[in-house]
PDB file of C-alpha atoms in Angstrom:
ATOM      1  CA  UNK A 609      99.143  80.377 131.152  1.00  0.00           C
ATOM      2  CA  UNK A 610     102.948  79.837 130.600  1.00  0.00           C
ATOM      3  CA  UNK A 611     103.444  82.924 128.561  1.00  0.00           C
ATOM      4  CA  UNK A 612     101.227  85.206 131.215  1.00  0.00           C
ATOM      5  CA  UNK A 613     104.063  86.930 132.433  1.00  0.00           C
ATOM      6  CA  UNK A 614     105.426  87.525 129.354  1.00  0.00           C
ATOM      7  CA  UNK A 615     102.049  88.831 127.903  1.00  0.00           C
ATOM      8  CA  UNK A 616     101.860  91.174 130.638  1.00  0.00           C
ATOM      9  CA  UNK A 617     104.790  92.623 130.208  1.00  0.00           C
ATOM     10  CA  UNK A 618     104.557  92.853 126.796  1.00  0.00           C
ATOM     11  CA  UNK A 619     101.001  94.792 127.105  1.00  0.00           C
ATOM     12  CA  UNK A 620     102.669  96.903 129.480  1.00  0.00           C
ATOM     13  CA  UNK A 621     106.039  97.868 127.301  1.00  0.00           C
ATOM     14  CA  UNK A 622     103.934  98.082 124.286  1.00  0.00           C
ATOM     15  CA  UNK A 623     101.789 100.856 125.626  1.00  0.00           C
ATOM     16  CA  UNK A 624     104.752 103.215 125.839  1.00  0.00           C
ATOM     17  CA  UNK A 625     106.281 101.958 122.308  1.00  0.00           C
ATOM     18  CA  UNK A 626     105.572 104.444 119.302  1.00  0.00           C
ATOM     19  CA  UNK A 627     102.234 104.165 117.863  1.00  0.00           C
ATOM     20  CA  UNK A 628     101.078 102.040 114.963  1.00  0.00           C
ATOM     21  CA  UNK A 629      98.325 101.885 112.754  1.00  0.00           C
ATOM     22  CA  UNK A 630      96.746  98.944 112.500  1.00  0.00           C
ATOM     23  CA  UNK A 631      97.546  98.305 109.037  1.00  0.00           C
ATOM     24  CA  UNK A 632     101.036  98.736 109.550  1.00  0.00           C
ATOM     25  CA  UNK A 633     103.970  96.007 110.296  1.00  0.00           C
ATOM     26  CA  UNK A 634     104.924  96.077 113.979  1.00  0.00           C
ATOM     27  CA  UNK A 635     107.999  93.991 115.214  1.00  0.00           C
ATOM     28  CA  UNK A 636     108.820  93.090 118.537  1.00  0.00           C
ATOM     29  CA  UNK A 637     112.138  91.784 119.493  1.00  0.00           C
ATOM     30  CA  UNK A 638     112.804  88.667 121.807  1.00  0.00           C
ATOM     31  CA  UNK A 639     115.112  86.138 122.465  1.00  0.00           C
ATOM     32  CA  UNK A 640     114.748  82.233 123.368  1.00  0.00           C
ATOM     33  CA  UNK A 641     114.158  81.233 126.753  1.00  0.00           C
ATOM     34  CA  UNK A 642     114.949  77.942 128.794  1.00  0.00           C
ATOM     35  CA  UNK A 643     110.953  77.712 128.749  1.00  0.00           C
ATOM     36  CA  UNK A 644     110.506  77.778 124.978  1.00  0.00           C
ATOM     37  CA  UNK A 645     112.990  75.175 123.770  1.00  0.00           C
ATOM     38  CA  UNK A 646     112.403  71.339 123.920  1.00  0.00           C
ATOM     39  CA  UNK A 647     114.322  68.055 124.078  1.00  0.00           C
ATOM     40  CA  UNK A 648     116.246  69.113 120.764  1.00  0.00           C
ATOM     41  CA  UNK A 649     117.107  72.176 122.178  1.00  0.00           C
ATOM     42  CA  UNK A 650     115.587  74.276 119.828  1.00  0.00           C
ATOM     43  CA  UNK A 651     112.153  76.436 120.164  1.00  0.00           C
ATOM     44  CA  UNK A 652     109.243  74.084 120.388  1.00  0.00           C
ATOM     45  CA  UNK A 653     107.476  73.952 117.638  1.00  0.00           C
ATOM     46  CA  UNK A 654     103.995  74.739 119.804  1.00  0.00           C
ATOM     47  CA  UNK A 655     105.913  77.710 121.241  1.00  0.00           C
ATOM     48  CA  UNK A 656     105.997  79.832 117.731  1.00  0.00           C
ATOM     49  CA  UNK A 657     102.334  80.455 117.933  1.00  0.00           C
ATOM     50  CA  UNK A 658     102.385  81.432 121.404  1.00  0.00           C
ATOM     51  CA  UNK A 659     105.112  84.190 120.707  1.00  0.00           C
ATOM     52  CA  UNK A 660     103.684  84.834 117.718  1.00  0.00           C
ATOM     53  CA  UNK A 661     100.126  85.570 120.359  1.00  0.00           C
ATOM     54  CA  UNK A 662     102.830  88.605 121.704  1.00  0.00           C
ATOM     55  CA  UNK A 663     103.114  90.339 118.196  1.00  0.00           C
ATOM     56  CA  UNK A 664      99.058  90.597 117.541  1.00  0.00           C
ATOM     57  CA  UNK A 665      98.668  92.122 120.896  1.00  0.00           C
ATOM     58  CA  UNK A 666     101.881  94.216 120.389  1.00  0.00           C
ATOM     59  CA  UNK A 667     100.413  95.879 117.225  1.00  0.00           C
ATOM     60  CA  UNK A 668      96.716  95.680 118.629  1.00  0.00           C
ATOM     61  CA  UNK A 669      97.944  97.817 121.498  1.00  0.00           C
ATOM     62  CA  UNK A 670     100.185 100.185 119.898  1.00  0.00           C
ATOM     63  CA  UNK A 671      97.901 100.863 117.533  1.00  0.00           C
ATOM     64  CA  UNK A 672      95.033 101.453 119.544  1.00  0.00           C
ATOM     65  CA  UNK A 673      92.737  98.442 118.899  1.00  0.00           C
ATOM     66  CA  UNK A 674      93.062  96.877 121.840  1.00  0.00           C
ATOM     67  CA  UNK A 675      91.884  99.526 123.952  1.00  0.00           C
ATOM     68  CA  UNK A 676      89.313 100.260 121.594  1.00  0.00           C
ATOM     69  CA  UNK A 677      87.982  96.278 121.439  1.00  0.00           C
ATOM     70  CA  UNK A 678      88.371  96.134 125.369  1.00  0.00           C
ATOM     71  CA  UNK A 679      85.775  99.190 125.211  1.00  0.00           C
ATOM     72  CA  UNK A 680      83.475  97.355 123.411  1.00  0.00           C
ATOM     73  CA  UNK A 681      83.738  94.124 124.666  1.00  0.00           C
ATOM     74  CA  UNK A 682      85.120  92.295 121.690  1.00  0.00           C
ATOM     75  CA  UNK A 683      88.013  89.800 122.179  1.00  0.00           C
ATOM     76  CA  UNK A 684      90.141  88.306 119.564  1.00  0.00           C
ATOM     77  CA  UNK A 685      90.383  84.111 119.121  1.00  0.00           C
ATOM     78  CA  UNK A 686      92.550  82.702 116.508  1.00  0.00           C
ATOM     79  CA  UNK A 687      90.076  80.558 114.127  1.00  0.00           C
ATOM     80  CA  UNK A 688      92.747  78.895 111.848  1.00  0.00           C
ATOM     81  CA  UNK A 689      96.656  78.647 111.886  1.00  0.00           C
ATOM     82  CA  UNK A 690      98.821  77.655 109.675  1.00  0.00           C
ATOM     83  CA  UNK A 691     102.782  77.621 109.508  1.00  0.00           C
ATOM     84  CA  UNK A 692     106.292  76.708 108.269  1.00  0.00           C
ATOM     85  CA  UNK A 693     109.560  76.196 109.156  1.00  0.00           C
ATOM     86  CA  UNK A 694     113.134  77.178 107.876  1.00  0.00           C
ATOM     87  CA  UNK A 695     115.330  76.814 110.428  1.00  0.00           C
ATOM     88  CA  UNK A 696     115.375  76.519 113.912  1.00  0.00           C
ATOM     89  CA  UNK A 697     115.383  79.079 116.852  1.00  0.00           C
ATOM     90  CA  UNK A 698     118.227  78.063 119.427  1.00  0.00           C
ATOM     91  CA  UNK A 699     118.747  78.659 122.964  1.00  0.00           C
ATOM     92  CA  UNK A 700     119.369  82.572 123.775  1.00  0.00           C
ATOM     93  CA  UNK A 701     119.296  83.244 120.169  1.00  0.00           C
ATOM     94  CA  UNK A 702     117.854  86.839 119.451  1.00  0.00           C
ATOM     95  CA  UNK A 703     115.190  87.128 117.173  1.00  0.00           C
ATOM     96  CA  UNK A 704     112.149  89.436 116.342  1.00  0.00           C
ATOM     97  CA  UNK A 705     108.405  89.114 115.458  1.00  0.00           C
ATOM     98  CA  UNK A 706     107.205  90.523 112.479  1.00  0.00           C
ATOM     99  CA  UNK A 707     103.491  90.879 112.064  1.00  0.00           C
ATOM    100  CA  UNK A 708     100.972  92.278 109.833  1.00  0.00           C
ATOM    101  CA  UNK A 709      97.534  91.742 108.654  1.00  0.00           C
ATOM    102  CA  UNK A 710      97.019  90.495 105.206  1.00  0.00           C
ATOM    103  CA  UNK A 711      93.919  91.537 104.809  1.00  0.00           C
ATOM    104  CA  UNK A 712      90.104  90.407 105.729  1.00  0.00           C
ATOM    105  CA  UNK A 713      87.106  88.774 104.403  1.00  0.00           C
ATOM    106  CA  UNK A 714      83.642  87.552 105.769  1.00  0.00           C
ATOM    107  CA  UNK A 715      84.793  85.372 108.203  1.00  0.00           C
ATOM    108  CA  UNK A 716      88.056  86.472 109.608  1.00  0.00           C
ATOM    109  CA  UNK A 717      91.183  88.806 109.661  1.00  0.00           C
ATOM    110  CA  UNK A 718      94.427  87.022 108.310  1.00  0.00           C
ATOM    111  CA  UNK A 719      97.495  87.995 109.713  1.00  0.00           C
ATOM    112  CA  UNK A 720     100.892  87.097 108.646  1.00  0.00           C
ATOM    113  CA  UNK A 721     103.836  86.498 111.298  1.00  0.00           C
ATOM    114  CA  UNK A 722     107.462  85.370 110.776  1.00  0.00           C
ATOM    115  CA  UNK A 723     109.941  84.877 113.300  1.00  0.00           C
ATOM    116  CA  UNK A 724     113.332  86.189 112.143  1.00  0.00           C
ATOM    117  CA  UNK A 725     117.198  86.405 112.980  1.00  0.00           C
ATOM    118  CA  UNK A 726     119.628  87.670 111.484  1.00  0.00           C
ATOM    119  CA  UNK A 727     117.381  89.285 108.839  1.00  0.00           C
ATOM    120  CA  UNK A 728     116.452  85.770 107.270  1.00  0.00           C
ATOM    121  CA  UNK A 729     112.942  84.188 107.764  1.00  0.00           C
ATOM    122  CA  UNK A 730     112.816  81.150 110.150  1.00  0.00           C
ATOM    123  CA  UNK A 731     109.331  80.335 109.897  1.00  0.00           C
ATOM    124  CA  UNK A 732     106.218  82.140 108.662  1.00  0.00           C
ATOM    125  CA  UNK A 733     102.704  81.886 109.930  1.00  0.00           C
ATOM    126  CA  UNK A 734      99.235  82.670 108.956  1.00  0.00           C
ATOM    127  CA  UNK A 735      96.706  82.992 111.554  1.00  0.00           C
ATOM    128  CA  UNK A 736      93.164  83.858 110.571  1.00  0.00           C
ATOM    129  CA  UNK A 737      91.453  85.224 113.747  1.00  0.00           C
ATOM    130  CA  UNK A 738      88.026  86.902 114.487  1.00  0.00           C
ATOM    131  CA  UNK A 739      86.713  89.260 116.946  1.00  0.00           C
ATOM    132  CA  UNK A 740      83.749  88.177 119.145  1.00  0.00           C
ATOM    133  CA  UNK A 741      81.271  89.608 121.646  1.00  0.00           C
ATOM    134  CA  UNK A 742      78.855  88.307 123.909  1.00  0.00           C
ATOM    135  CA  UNK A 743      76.373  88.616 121.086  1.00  0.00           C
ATOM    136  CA  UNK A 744      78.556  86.506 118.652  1.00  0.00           C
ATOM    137  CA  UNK A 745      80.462  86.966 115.924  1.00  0.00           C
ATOM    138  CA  UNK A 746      81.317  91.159 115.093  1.00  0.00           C
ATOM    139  CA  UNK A 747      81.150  92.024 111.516  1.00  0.00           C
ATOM    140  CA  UNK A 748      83.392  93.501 109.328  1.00  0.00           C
ATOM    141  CA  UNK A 749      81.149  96.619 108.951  1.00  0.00           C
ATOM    142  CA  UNK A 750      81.385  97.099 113.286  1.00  0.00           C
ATOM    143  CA  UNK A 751      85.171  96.313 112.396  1.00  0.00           C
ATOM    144  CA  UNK A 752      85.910  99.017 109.912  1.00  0.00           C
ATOM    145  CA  UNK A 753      84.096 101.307 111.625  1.00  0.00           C
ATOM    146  CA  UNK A 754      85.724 101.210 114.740  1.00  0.00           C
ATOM    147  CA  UNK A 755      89.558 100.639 113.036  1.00  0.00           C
ATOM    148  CA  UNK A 756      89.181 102.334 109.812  1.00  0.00           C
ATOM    149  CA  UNK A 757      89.073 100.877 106.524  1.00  0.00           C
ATOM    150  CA  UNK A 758      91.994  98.888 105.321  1.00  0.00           C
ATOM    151  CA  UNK A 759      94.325 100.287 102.664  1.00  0.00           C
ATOM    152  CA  UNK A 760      92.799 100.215  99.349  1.00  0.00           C
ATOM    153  CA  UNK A 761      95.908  97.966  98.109  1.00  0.00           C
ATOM    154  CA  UNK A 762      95.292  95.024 100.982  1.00  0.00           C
ATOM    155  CA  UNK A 763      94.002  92.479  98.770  1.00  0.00           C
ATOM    156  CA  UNK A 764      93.973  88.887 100.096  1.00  0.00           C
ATOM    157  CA  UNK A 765      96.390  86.421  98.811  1.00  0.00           C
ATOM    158  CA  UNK A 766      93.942  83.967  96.470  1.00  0.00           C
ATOM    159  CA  UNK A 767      95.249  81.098  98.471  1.00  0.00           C
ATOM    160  CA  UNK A 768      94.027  82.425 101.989  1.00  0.00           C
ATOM    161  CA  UNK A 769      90.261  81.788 100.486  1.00  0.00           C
ATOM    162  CA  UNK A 770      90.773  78.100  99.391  1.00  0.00           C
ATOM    163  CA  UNK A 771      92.835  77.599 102.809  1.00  0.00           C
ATOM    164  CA  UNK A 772      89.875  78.699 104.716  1.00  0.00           C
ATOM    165  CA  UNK A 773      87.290  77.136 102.863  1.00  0.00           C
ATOM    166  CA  UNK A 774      89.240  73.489 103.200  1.00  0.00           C
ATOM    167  CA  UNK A 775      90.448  74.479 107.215  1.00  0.00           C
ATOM    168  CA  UNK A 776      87.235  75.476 108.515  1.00  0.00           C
ATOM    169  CA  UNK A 777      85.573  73.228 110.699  1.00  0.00           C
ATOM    170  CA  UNK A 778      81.270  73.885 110.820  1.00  0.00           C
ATOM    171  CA  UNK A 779      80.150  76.836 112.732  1.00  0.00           C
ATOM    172  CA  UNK A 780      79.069  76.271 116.634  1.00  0.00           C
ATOM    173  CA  UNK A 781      75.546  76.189 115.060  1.00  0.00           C
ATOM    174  CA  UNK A 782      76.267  73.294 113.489  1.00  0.00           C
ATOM    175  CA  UNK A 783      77.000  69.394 114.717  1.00  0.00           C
ATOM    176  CA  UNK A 784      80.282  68.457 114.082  1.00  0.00           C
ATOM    177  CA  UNK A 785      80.297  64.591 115.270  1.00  0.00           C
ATOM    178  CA  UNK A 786      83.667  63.046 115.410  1.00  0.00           C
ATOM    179  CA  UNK A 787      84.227  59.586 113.422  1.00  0.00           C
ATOM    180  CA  UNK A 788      87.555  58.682 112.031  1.00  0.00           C
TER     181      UNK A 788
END
């Protein structure tokens, strides 16, 4: 709920930016608020995924996905993350989100984010997320034809299928007791 405001706002500018295709790179720019940093005065580290949140929907709705999933009923959850960091964010630095998707699979759509300033990479993210309905899980087939295929030259990076396969915790369907 902390970034709310900042969502909506974002949904709302985003609408009247120029139009995307999915499959493009979008880039929004920010800067570092009093609410994002922590006791070392740089961006929390928990904060780069929620800004990172802003650039999927930025591209979703530019590019007319979000309306379209809205439509149908389909929302997006983020089923793995994973990131690094290069250097830190400061107060009332400027800085932009870069996003794209990587590509897809069976499971999930991979997206790749990186927060950067001053044209160098501070940290890099890669967030696998999946679209869901009241029915369940929506396929890739319900995907692409709603969105359009992807370009024939998106081709998952061979280490996004072993990251999955040793991330993933068992489906809903399945127990997943907790024992240390």
């Amino acid at each position: 709920m902390h970034l709310i405001f900042r969502t909506l706002l974002l949904l709302f500018v985003s609408g009247r930016r120029s139009a995307l295709s999915i499959w493009e790179a979008g880039s929004i720019p920010l800067r570092v608020l009093l609410t994002d940093i922590d006791i070392a005065m740089h961006m929390n580290n928990g904060m780069y995924f929620s800004v990172f949140d802003l650039g999927r929907f930025d591209l979703m709705v530019r590019s007319g996905v979000w309306r379209s999933m809205r439509a149908r009923g389909w929302s997006p959850v983020a089923a793995g993350e994973t990131i690094s960091f290069r250097k830190s964010l400061r107060l009332s630095q400027r800085y932009s989100i870069e996003t794209r998707i990587l590509g897809l699979d069976e499971r999930a759509i991979y997206f790749e984010q990186r927060a950067v300033a001053d044209g160098e990479i501070y940290a890099r993210a890669v967030i696998a997320t999946r679209l869901v309905s009241s029915a369940g899980p929506v396929s890739n087939e319900d995907i692409i034809a709603a969105f359009g295929a992807p370009p024939e030259d998106l081709v998952l990076p061979e280490w996004i299928h072993a990251w999955r396969l040793n991330n993933t915790l068992p489906s809903t369907r399945r127990p997943a007791p907790h024992a240390w």
